[in-house]
Amino acid sequence: MAAPAPVTAPSPRAVPQRRTRVFALPEARWAAAALGLFLFALVLQLTGTPAWLWGPLYAAVYITGGWEPGWAGLKALADKTLDVDVLMVAAALGAAAIGQVMDGALLIVIFATSGALEALATARTADSVRGLLDLAPATATRLTDAGGEEQVATESLVVGDEILVRPGERIGADGRILDGTSDVDQATITGEPLPVAKQAGDEVFAGTHNGGGALRVAVERDAADSVIARIVAMVEEASETKAPTQLFIEKVEQRYAVGMVAATLAIFAVPLAFGAEVTGALLRAMTFMIVASPCAVVLATMPPLLSAIANAGRHGVLVKSAVVMERLGHIDAVALDKTGTLTEGSPYVADVRPLPAGGLDADGLLALAAAAEHPSEHPLGRAVVAAARARGLPIEAAADFTSTPGVGITATVADARVVVGTPARLLSGPASPPAAAAANLVAELEDKGRTAVIVVCDEIYVGVLGLADRPRPAAADTTARLTALAGTPPMLITGDNAAAAARLAAEVGITDVRASLLPQDKVAAIRTQQQAGRNVLVVGDGVNDAPALAAAHTGIAMGRAGSDLALDSADAVIVRDDLTAIPTTVALSRRARRLVVQNLTLAAVFITGLVIWDLAGHLPLPLAVAGHEGSTVLVGLNGLRLLRESAWHRAAA
C-alpha cells in the first residue's frame, strides 16, 4: 500500500488573522436595524404620509436601538450605579415625550451606532492578539499502541501521546522528538529567522512549522498548557483589565453623572418656577442631559491602550494588561540582565589555549575536547563541539561518557581518559607546574570576561578553553534608545563575574554595572532606584531574574519559549526575543498616553462648548445629538489609530 501523501500546511508566517465580521456582533445588528427603521420612517415623515405609518417605525427604532443600553443601565441602577447608557435612553424618551420623536430616534440611532463601533473596535483588538490561536493546527496524527494512526483534535492530546508530524505540517503539541530529523521554523515562537535543525531529544512547540523530515514526537504538555495556549490566555486578560486612568475616570463618572442629573432637574425646574413653558424647559433640560453626558470622556482611555496592546502583540510583544501598557510609558529608569537578555545566551568558544605539557596545538586541543563533549547536552559542551565542526576538525567517537553536574564530563577518546571541567574542581588538587600554568591561563581568560574550561588527558593538563556569550546584534542600539526614552542610561544587573559584565557593558554602551549579584541582590538594586523615586523597568530572561521582575515598576521577560517564569512572572513577554521591541513598546505606550490626553481634551472641549451653547442660547436637539455622539465616535476612532502598522514603525524610528 502506498504511503500517504504529505499534508502541506501553510507556514505559520502566512496563517491568516481571524477578523470578526461586523454583523457577527449583536450591537452591530441592532444598530443596523435601528438605522434602517429610522431612515424608512424619516422618508415617510418627510413625504407627508400619515403619522400612524411612520410613528410605529420610530417606536421600533427606540426598541431596537435602545433596549440593550437601556437594560444595561437598569441593571447598573440595581447595583446603585448610574450608567451613561440609561441617561442617553432617558434623554431620548424625554425628547419623544415633548413631541420631538424624530430627534429622540436620531439620538438612539447615533448612540447605538457609537456602541457598535466600540464593540467592533474591541473585537478587532482581540482578533489581532488572539490570532495566535490559529497557529496551532486543529488536528494531529496520533500513533496508536497497535502501530496505526488516527486523526484526533489537538485539544484531546495528553502527556505521553505520540504524534507523527509529516513534512510541511504544523506541529500539534509541545513535546520532544523521539525519532526523525527535520528543520523546524520556530519564527512565530522564538523569532529565529532561519529554520532550526531538530533531531531526537530536541524540544518542539505547538504551532511551529515542520520542514522536510517526518518527526515522531512525544507530547509533554496538554493542549491547555502549551506555549501558544498560555500566551493566548495571558493576552486575553489584557482586555479585561483597566488602566489607572480608566479607573479614575469611572470613579469621576459616577459623581459626574449624579451631578448631571441634579443639574438637568434644576435646568428644568428653575425656568418653570419663573413661569417658563413646560415644553421649552423640558427640551432644554433634555438637550443639556445629552450634551453633558461623559460618553466621550469614558471612551477616551481604553481604545488607545487596547490598540497599543494589539499592535505590540502582532509584533511579538505580549503585554498582560492595559495597566501594564500605561505603566510602560511612565518608566524613567531601566535595569537590564546580561545573559539571555543583552546576550544571545548561547556560548561560543572564543579562545583555545594549549599547554606545552600536553603536546597539542590549538586544533588538536579543540578536537580532543569536542570528542569528549560530543555526547553532552550541556550548553558549554555543545559550544565546544560546534567550534570543532566550524573548523572542520574530525571528531572521534567517545566511550564511557559520564557527566557530573558542576564538575564536568569524563570520556574515553582513543584509549585516553579525557576530563573537561571547571577550574574550581580540576585545580583543587596538589600544586604542580602544569597546574600552575593552567591556573595562569584560567586567570588570564577570566580577566577578559571568558568562562574558562580545563582539558585534562590521562591526568595531564593539556589546555584551557575560553567561552563567551555573544551580545545580541541590537544590544547597543537598544541601550541607546532606552537611554533616550528613560532620560538616564540603563543599569546592568547580572550574576556573572565582574570582568565578563564589564566587557559586555563596554560593547553595548553601559557604564553602571552591578556584577556577581544573587537574585536578592538584584531586588535590592531595584529597591534602591525606587526609593530614589524612579519607575524602574527590569528586563530579564524570566528565570533567576523573576524576583527583580516582580519587584520592578514594570518587568519584561525575554521570551525563552517554554520558560514558565517568562510567561507567568513578568508584566510583558518579548515572545520573539527581539531586543529592539522593548524600546519600541515603551515608545508605543507613550504615544498611547498622548492619545489619551488628546481624547480627554477633545471630549472636554466638545462637552464644554455644547453645554455653554445650550445654557446661553438655543441649541437644537438634533445638533446636540450630532455634536455629542460625533465627539464620542471621533474619540474612539482617534484611539484606534494605534492599531495601524505605521504606528509600530513610527514608534520604532
XYZ file of C-alpha atoms in Angstrom:
653
model
C 0.000 0.000 0.000
C 1.372 3.438 -0.908
C 2.415 5.787 1.862
C 0.045 8.665 2.462
C 0.973 11.862 0.707
C 2.432 14.589 2.879
C -0.049 17.132 4.050
C 1.173 20.613 3.291
C 0.092 23.222 5.816
C 0.596 26.915 5.447
C 3.644 28.354 7.123
C 2.885 29.964 10.468
C 4.142 33.190 8.977
C 1.259 33.020 6.494
C -1.558 31.925 8.801
C -4.442 34.350 8.157
C -5.544 36.501 11.031
C -9.105 35.891 12.122
C -11.208 39.049 11.904
C -14.615 39.464 13.476
C -17.287 40.213 10.898
C -19.216 43.380 11.595
C -22.625 41.731 11.687
C -21.378 38.901 13.860
C -21.694 41.398 16.714
C -25.184 41.813 18.190
C -24.502 45.510 18.791
C -23.891 45.979 15.063
C -27.051 44.073 14.098
C -29.255 46.102 16.453
C -27.647 49.360 15.323
C -28.192 48.461 11.647
C -31.826 47.580 12.328
C -32.352 50.880 14.155
C -30.712 52.827 11.328
C -32.808 51.099 8.640
C -36.048 51.696 10.511
C -35.105 55.323 11.166
C -34.357 56.048 7.526
C -37.593 54.384 6.404
C -39.615 56.346 8.975
C -37.865 59.611 8.072
C -38.673 59.186 4.377
C -42.327 58.516 5.188
C -42.467 61.525 7.516
C -40.845 63.904 5.029
C -43.168 62.780 2.201
C -46.245 63.713 4.234
C -47.629 60.244 4.958
C -49.925 59.870 7.978
C -48.289 59.670 11.405
C -49.807 56.249 12.042
C -47.465 54.906 9.325
C -44.171 56.360 10.458
C -44.925 56.621 14.191
C -44.669 52.864 14.860
C -41.427 52.766 12.877
C -39.878 55.378 15.162
C -41.118 53.351 18.125
C -39.341 50.337 16.657
C -36.167 52.457 16.431
C -36.395 53.170 20.167
C -36.795 49.456 20.861
C -34.130 48.027 18.538
C -31.505 50.668 19.253
C -32.284 51.373 22.882
C -33.203 48.123 24.565
C -29.625 46.894 25.093
C -28.184 50.106 26.616
C -31.444 50.642 28.500
C -31.346 47.159 30.006
C -27.644 47.562 30.865
C -28.419 50.884 32.522
C -31.280 49.407 34.566
C -29.021 46.589 35.788
C -26.456 49.214 36.756
C -29.138 51.110 38.676
C -29.988 47.908 40.531
C -26.365 47.897 41.660
C -26.725 51.544 42.717
C -24.625 52.752 39.780
C -25.753 55.489 37.437
C -24.737 54.447 33.930
C -24.308 56.815 30.976
C -26.373 54.448 28.831
C -29.529 54.910 30.842
C -29.082 58.686 30.716
C -28.989 58.595 26.912
C -32.129 56.462 26.722
C -33.873 58.730 29.246
C -32.939 61.769 27.170
C -34.359 60.133 24.028
C -37.608 59.212 25.790
C -37.809 62.719 27.214
C -37.481 64.171 23.717
C -40.256 61.882 22.499
C -42.452 62.919 25.428
C -42.433 66.529 24.292
C -43.126 65.675 20.672
C -39.540 65.514 19.385
C -39.967 61.888 18.309
C -37.629 62.094 15.321
C -34.911 63.838 17.351
C -35.094 61.201 20.071
C -34.928 58.444 17.481
C -31.883 60.104 15.917
C -30.194 60.108 19.336
C -30.946 56.403 19.714
C -29.534 55.607 16.246
C -26.320 57.567 16.758
C -25.870 56.175 20.275
C -26.431 52.606 19.039
C -24.007 53.173 16.158
C -21.386 54.508 18.572
C -21.804 51.416 20.754
C -21.459 49.160 17.701
C -18.240 50.902 16.670
C -16.853 50.498 20.179
C -17.778 46.796 20.200
C -16.184 46.315 16.782
C -13.002 48.082 17.885
C -12.766 45.860 20.962
C -13.400 42.722 18.904
C -10.819 43.663 16.266
C -8.296 44.388 19.001
C -8.892 40.947 20.461
C -8.642 39.407 16.976
C -5.250 40.985 16.420
C -3.832 39.360 19.525
C -5.777 36.107 19.614
C -4.749 35.343 16.034
C -2.044 33.318 17.776
C -4.676 30.632 18.282
C -4.660 29.950 14.557
C -1.036 28.862 14.746
C -1.934 25.571 16.384
C -3.459 23.070 13.943
C -6.920 21.742 14.650
C -5.939 18.082 14.277
C -2.882 15.896 14.716
C -1.895 12.362 13.709
C -1.713 10.270 16.882
C 0.115 6.939 16.822
C -1.807 4.057 18.382
C -0.473 1.227 20.521
C -1.197 -1.173 17.672
C 1.122 0.739 15.359
C -1.602 2.538 13.433
C -2.517 6.173 13.015
C -5.595 8.205 13.867
C -6.582 11.802 13.293
C -7.573 13.489 16.560
C -8.296 17.019 17.693
C -5.190 18.618 19.144
C -7.227 19.580 22.220
C -7.589 15.881 23.048
C -3.848 15.178 23.126
C -2.470 14.368 26.565
C 1.000 13.978 28.021
C 2.505 10.694 26.858
C 0.749 10.560 23.491
C 2.946 10.144 20.431
C 2.167 12.075 17.273
C 3.500 11.890 13.731
C 4.350 15.211 12.099
C 4.781 14.882 8.350
C 6.795 17.266 6.166
C 5.077 20.618 5.732
C 2.688 20.175 8.661
C 2.406 22.347 11.692
C 3.306 20.634 14.954
C 0.223 19.933 17.048
C 1.621 19.916 20.581
C 4.564 20.874 22.744
C 6.782 17.823 23.032
C 10.120 16.151 22.451
C 11.292 14.390 19.308
C 11.597 10.624 19.678
C 12.659 9.868 16.126
C 13.435 11.739 12.925
C 15.321 14.829 11.850
C 13.994 17.971 10.229
C 14.287 21.737 10.046
C 11.560 23.460 12.068
C 10.514 27.061 11.506
C 10.022 28.462 15.015
C 9.771 32.109 13.997
C 6.301 32.552 15.463
C 7.507 31.411 18.884
C 11.172 32.352 19.177
C 11.616 34.813 16.338
C 14.564 32.874 14.914
C 14.807 33.957 11.277
C 16.015 30.595 9.952
C 14.612 27.087 10.471
C 16.265 25.202 13.322
C 17.730 21.737 12.839
C 15.881 19.282 15.092
C 16.656 15.677 15.937
C 15.806 13.067 18.561
C 15.826 14.600 22.041
C 15.081 18.163 20.903
C 12.042 20.084 22.094
C 9.399 21.338 19.667
C 6.410 23.612 20.136
C 2.813 23.594 19.000
C 2.144 25.835 16.028
C 5.672 25.723 14.621
C 6.164 24.596 11.043
C 7.882 21.325 10.227
C 10.249 21.245 7.263
C 11.244 18.359 5.034
C 11.553 15.476 7.504
C 8.996 13.342 9.319
C 9.082 13.555 13.121
C 7.750 11.297 15.850
C 7.032 13.481 18.856
C 6.143 12.606 22.436
C 3.615 15.070 23.860
C 4.968 16.733 27.004
C 2.247 19.305 27.672
C -1.520 19.173 27.440
C -3.032 21.475 24.829
C -4.208 23.915 27.505
C -0.652 24.208 28.865
C 1.173 24.656 25.556
C 3.227 27.777 24.979
C 0.719 29.064 22.419
C -2.312 28.371 24.645
C -0.729 30.062 27.650
C 0.227 33.078 25.575
C -3.343 33.402 24.324
C -4.781 33.024 27.826
C -2.423 35.706 29.052
C -3.251 38.256 26.387
C -6.984 37.662 26.721
C -6.663 39.033 30.233
C -5.456 42.318 28.770
C -8.878 43.381 27.520
C -10.429 42.543 30.894
C -8.170 44.849 32.902
C -8.392 48.583 33.148
C -5.677 51.165 33.363
C -5.397 53.513 36.374
C -6.598 56.409 34.231
C -9.671 54.405 33.235
C -10.463 53.505 36.832
C -10.097 57.149 37.845
C -12.424 58.245 35.046
C -15.031 55.686 36.093
C -14.954 56.985 39.669
C -15.353 60.530 38.408
C -18.077 59.371 36.011
C -20.305 58.223 38.861
C -20.108 61.561 40.667
C -20.363 63.435 37.381
C -23.492 61.514 36.368
C -25.219 62.261 39.677
C -24.291 65.930 39.338
C -25.503 65.948 35.759
C -28.914 64.556 36.764
C -29.195 67.171 39.503
C -28.249 69.926 37.042
C -30.777 68.598 34.490
C -33.552 68.722 37.077
C -32.503 72.239 38.044
C -32.451 73.392 34.412
C -35.990 72.012 34.064
C -37.394 73.227 37.399
C -35.882 76.706 37.736
C -37.387 78.117 34.490
C -40.750 76.630 35.439
C -40.594 78.457 38.744
C -40.262 81.682 36.791
C -43.191 80.879 34.504
C -41.481 79.259 31.516
C -43.278 76.775 29.261
C -43.047 73.121 30.237
C -42.171 72.037 26.706
C -39.351 74.550 26.293
C -37.891 73.869 29.743
C -38.037 70.124 29.241
C -36.440 70.386 25.796
C -33.572 72.489 27.159
C -33.116 70.050 30.050
C -33.092 67.049 27.713
C -30.602 68.782 25.432
C -28.389 69.523 28.421
C -28.535 65.885 29.552
C -27.394 64.776 26.104
C -24.529 67.188 25.597
C -23.241 66.942 29.183
C -23.086 63.147 29.191
C -19.431 61.994 29.556
C -19.557 59.306 26.858
C -16.529 60.662 25.020
C -14.594 61.004 28.282
C -15.341 57.400 29.215
C -14.214 56.229 25.774
C -11.027 58.309 25.832
C -8.768 55.855 27.666
C -9.226 52.232 26.721
C -9.192 52.307 22.882
C -5.648 53.755 22.669
C -4.297 51.334 25.262
C -6.027 48.271 23.825
C -4.941 49.263 20.331
C -1.352 49.554 21.543
C -1.611 46.109 23.161
C -2.937 44.598 19.929
C -0.260 46.233 17.792
C 2.500 45.109 20.138
C 1.022 41.594 20.151
C 1.236 41.415 16.370
C 4.955 42.167 16.670
C 5.701 39.545 19.298
C 5.298 41.638 22.460
C 2.623 40.289 24.775
C 1.547 42.937 27.273
C -0.567 41.396 30.004
C -2.953 44.276 30.637
C -3.898 47.841 29.889
C -2.472 48.667 33.311
C 0.933 47.444 32.159
C 0.699 49.242 28.822
C 0.016 52.514 30.612
C 2.773 51.951 33.195
C 5.355 51.297 30.491
C 5.006 54.903 29.433
C 5.954 56.098 32.927
C 9.336 54.352 33.233
C 12.326 56.621 33.857
C 14.996 54.046 34.721
C 15.973 50.713 33.166
C 17.811 47.685 34.553
C 18.978 45.013 32.103
C 20.080 41.463 32.777
C 23.115 40.191 30.874
C 22.872 36.538 29.873
C 19.919 35.787 27.630
C 18.874 39.436 27.553
C 21.675 41.564 26.190
C 23.475 38.435 25.035
C 22.217 35.567 22.923
C 22.513 33.138 25.824
C 24.422 30.685 23.620
C 28.120 30.376 24.476
C 30.816 30.060 21.823
C 34.485 29.161 22.011
C 36.443 32.424 21.905
C 39.902 31.159 22.967
C 41.730 27.851 22.523
C 44.911 27.843 24.623
C 47.023 24.633 24.610
C 49.591 23.959 27.353
C 53.123 22.821 26.486
C 52.803 19.737 28.697
C 50.031 18.337 26.517
C 51.934 18.446 23.249
C 48.846 19.537 21.276
C 48.273 22.508 19.032
C 45.054 24.543 19.127
C 43.205 22.321 16.633
C 44.309 19.163 18.420
C 43.159 20.526 21.775
C 39.780 21.571 20.393
C 39.262 18.241 18.582
C 40.072 16.297 21.753
C 37.685 18.355 23.875
C 34.951 18.108 21.242
C 35.268 14.326 21.052
C 34.836 14.056 24.813
C 31.966 16.558 24.898
C 30.119 15.154 21.874
C 27.593 13.098 23.912
C 26.998 16.024 26.303
C 23.800 18.082 26.343
C 25.381 20.902 28.349
C 25.431 24.276 26.543
C 29.197 24.616 27.002
C 29.736 21.129 25.614
C 27.592 21.878 22.588
C 29.570 25.072 22.037
C 32.860 23.126 22.023
C 31.500 20.619 19.506
C 30.133 23.429 17.320
C 33.525 25.166 17.340
C 35.309 21.980 16.235
C 32.805 21.452 13.428
C 33.167 25.067 12.334
C 36.886 24.462 11.891
C 36.249 21.228 10.007
C 38.024 19.118 12.631
C 37.400 15.357 12.852
C 35.512 14.332 15.982
C 36.359 10.858 17.205
C 33.845 8.641 18.943
C 33.882 8.691 22.738
C 33.216 5.823 25.120
C 32.429 5.537 28.834
C 30.938 9.005 28.915
C 29.891 10.358 32.312
C 28.714 13.795 33.340
C 28.898 15.255 36.835
C 26.863 18.417 37.368
C 29.003 21.306 38.497
C 32.222 19.448 37.740
C 32.367 18.477 34.093
C 32.473 15.372 31.919
C 34.713 12.357 31.574
C 35.080 10.164 28.479
C 37.459 7.793 26.788
C 38.801 9.063 23.455
C 41.260 6.879 21.506
C 42.086 4.908 24.675
C 42.875 8.114 26.564
C 40.910 9.270 29.595
C 39.764 12.848 28.949
C 38.273 15.200 31.528
C 36.744 18.558 30.605
C 35.589 20.594 33.555
C 35.597 23.641 35.782
C 38.834 25.145 37.130
C 37.366 25.200 40.639
C 37.339 21.396 40.728
C 40.203 20.456 38.427
C 42.708 22.817 40.063
C 41.817 21.854 43.613
C 44.489 19.129 43.846
C 48.162 19.408 44.805
C 50.060 22.264 43.201
C 52.339 21.379 40.279
C 53.981 23.314 37.422
C 51.357 22.144 34.860
C 48.583 23.053 37.287
C 50.153 26.452 37.888
C 50.393 27.057 34.128
C 46.741 26.076 33.722
C 45.783 28.346 36.618
C 47.600 31.273 34.985
C 45.735 30.697 31.724
C 42.432 30.489 33.600
C 43.124 33.781 35.374
C 44.112 35.439 32.094
C 40.951 34.305 30.335
C 38.660 35.195 33.232
C 40.187 38.674 33.326
C 38.975 39.015 29.731
C 35.485 38.016 30.788
C 35.657 34.446 29.499
C 34.302 31.286 31.100
C 37.327 29.017 31.430
C 37.183 25.234 30.917
C 40.205 22.994 31.570
C 41.009 19.947 29.436
C 42.897 17.076 31.106
C 44.116 13.986 29.207
C 45.418 10.993 31.167
C 45.876 13.276 34.182
C 47.939 15.804 32.196
C 46.756 19.398 31.823
C 46.664 19.823 28.057
C 44.939 23.174 27.688
C 42.258 25.686 28.588
C 39.251 26.823 26.529
C 37.714 30.255 26.953
C 33.995 30.565 26.220
C 31.968 33.732 25.903
C 28.423 34.804 25.196
C 27.800 36.931 22.101
C 25.976 40.232 22.542
C 22.734 40.404 20.627
C 23.219 42.353 17.388
C 20.771 45.040 18.521
C 22.076 45.348 22.094
C 23.949 48.636 21.608
C 21.128 50.273 19.648
C 18.551 49.140 22.220
C 20.657 50.539 25.047
C 20.926 53.897 23.284
C 17.170 54.062 22.607
C 16.285 53.140 26.197
C 18.672 55.830 27.409
C 16.865 58.397 25.261
C 13.418 57.237 26.430
C 14.204 56.968 30.158
C 16.460 60.003 30.313
C 19.178 58.020 32.112
C 21.497 55.211 30.919
C 20.390 51.644 31.766
C 21.941 49.730 34.630
C 23.412 46.267 34.034
C 22.484 43.761 36.768
C 23.985 40.303 36.417
C 25.121 37.319 38.397
C 28.093 36.933 36.060
C 31.601 37.879 37.095
C 32.713 41.494 37.012
C 35.139 41.039 34.107
C 32.513 39.475 31.831
C 29.963 42.117 32.825
C 32.409 44.967 32.206
C 33.376 43.578 28.801
C 29.751 43.393 27.670
C 28.898 46.778 29.155
C 31.721 48.387 27.202
C 30.451 46.808 23.977
C 26.853 47.987 24.372
C 27.465 51.372 25.983
C 26.513 50.819 29.636
C 28.512 52.478 32.403
C 26.553 51.459 35.533
C 27.482 47.790 36.081
C 26.370 45.638 39.037
C 28.013 42.197 38.757
C 28.111 38.947 40.778
C 24.589 39.595 42.083
C 22.393 36.946 43.624
C 18.641 37.245 42.898
C 18.071 39.068 46.184
C 20.903 41.476 45.342
C 19.170 42.377 42.086
C 15.995 43.133 44.009
C 17.969 45.327 46.405
C 19.424 47.271 43.460
C 15.901 47.837 42.096
C 14.594 48.911 45.505
C 17.364 51.485 45.785
C 16.284 53.026 42.474
C 12.651 53.020 43.559
C 13.463 54.702 46.861
C 15.034 57.478 44.812
C 11.632 57.986 43.186
C 12.279 56.188 39.914
C 9.904 53.922 37.981
C 12.213 51.071 37.038
C 11.772 48.812 34.025
C 13.556 45.477 34.501
C 14.317 43.273 31.508
C 15.447 39.705 32.195
C 15.226 36.169 30.935
C 12.492 35.215 33.378
C 14.395 32.589 35.359
C 16.767 33.846 38.056
C 15.537 37.361 37.293
C 11.993 36.571 38.462
C 12.296 38.346 41.855
C 13.612 41.500 40.186
C 10.884 41.316 37.521
C 8.262 41.102 40.258
C 9.786 43.923 42.317
C 10.074 46.364 39.413
C 7.572 49.014 38.396
C 7.319 47.014 35.162
C 9.018 43.730 34.249
C 9.643 42.421 30.744
C 10.851 38.864 30.115
C 12.704 37.799 27.028
C 10.543 35.013 25.626
C 12.542 31.874 26.071
C 9.882 29.506 24.767
C 8.693 27.090 27.422
C 10.019 29.096 30.368
C 7.264 29.153 32.954
C 8.657 32.197 34.715
C 8.974 34.140 31.458
C 5.235 33.744 30.896
C 3.989 33.921 34.465
C 6.080 36.389 36.444
C 6.673 39.254 34.007
C 4.272 42.029 33.097
C 5.115 41.604 29.418
C 6.910 38.990 27.317
C 9.050 39.527 24.224
C 7.973 36.308 22.528
C 10.342 36.518 19.576
C 13.408 37.523 21.597
C 13.674 40.738 19.562
C 15.517 43.165 21.824
C 14.540 46.196 19.730
C 10.887 45.559 20.564
C 11.475 46.795 24.128
C 12.113 50.496 23.380
C 9.521 50.342 20.594
C 6.855 49.153 23.037
C 7.799 51.846 25.542
C 7.554 54.460 22.777
C 4.180 52.996 21.699
C 2.941 53.243 25.284
C 3.904 56.903 25.386
C 2.063 57.519 22.114
C -0.989 55.841 23.671
C -0.731 58.189 26.656
C -0.579 61.183 24.331
C -3.690 59.950 22.522
C -5.491 59.588 25.861
C -4.647 63.213 26.679
C -5.780 64.262 23.185
C -9.042 62.376 23.629
C -9.748 63.856 27.055
C -9.038 67.351 25.752
C -11.232 66.793 22.700
C -14.073 65.438 24.831
C -13.819 68.325 27.294
C -13.877 70.919 24.505
C -16.971 69.397 22.889
C -18.872 68.977 26.157
C -17.999 72.468 27.393
C -18.865 74.132 24.096
C -22.200 72.342 23.718
C -23.200 72.980 27.357
C -22.438 76.704 27.046
C -24.400 76.858 23.795
C -27.380 75.138 25.396
C -27.395 77.294 28.535
C -26.572 80.624 26.921
C -28.519 80.247 23.704
C -30.722 77.762 21.903
C -29.017 74.528 20.876
C -31.239 72.472 18.521
C -31.681 68.928 19.778
C -30.517 67.267 16.505
C -27.354 69.358 16.556
C -26.798 68.480 20.215
C -27.147 64.797 19.382
C -24.810 65.062 16.401
C -22.218 67.038 18.372
C -22.238 64.739 21.384
C -22.251 61.427 19.569
C -19.917 62.737 16.884
C -17.336 63.619 19.530
C -17.709 60.137 21.031
C -17.121 58.452 17.682
C -14.214 60.795 16.928
C -12.550 59.984 20.246
C -12.983 56.244 19.658
C -11.554 56.392 16.140
C -8.633 58.517 17.339
C -7.734 55.805 19.852
C -7.802 53.145 17.152
C -5.016 54.875 15.203
C -2.511 52.772 17.165
C -3.844 49.612 15.528
C -2.175 50.573 12.267
C 1.125 49.045 11.204
C 2.552 52.514 10.692
C 2.106 53.233 14.411
C 4.604 50.468 15.258
C 7.088 51.683 12.655
C 6.873 55.259 13.939
C 7.469 54.054 17.491
C 10.468 52.049 16.265
C 12.011 55.038 14.499
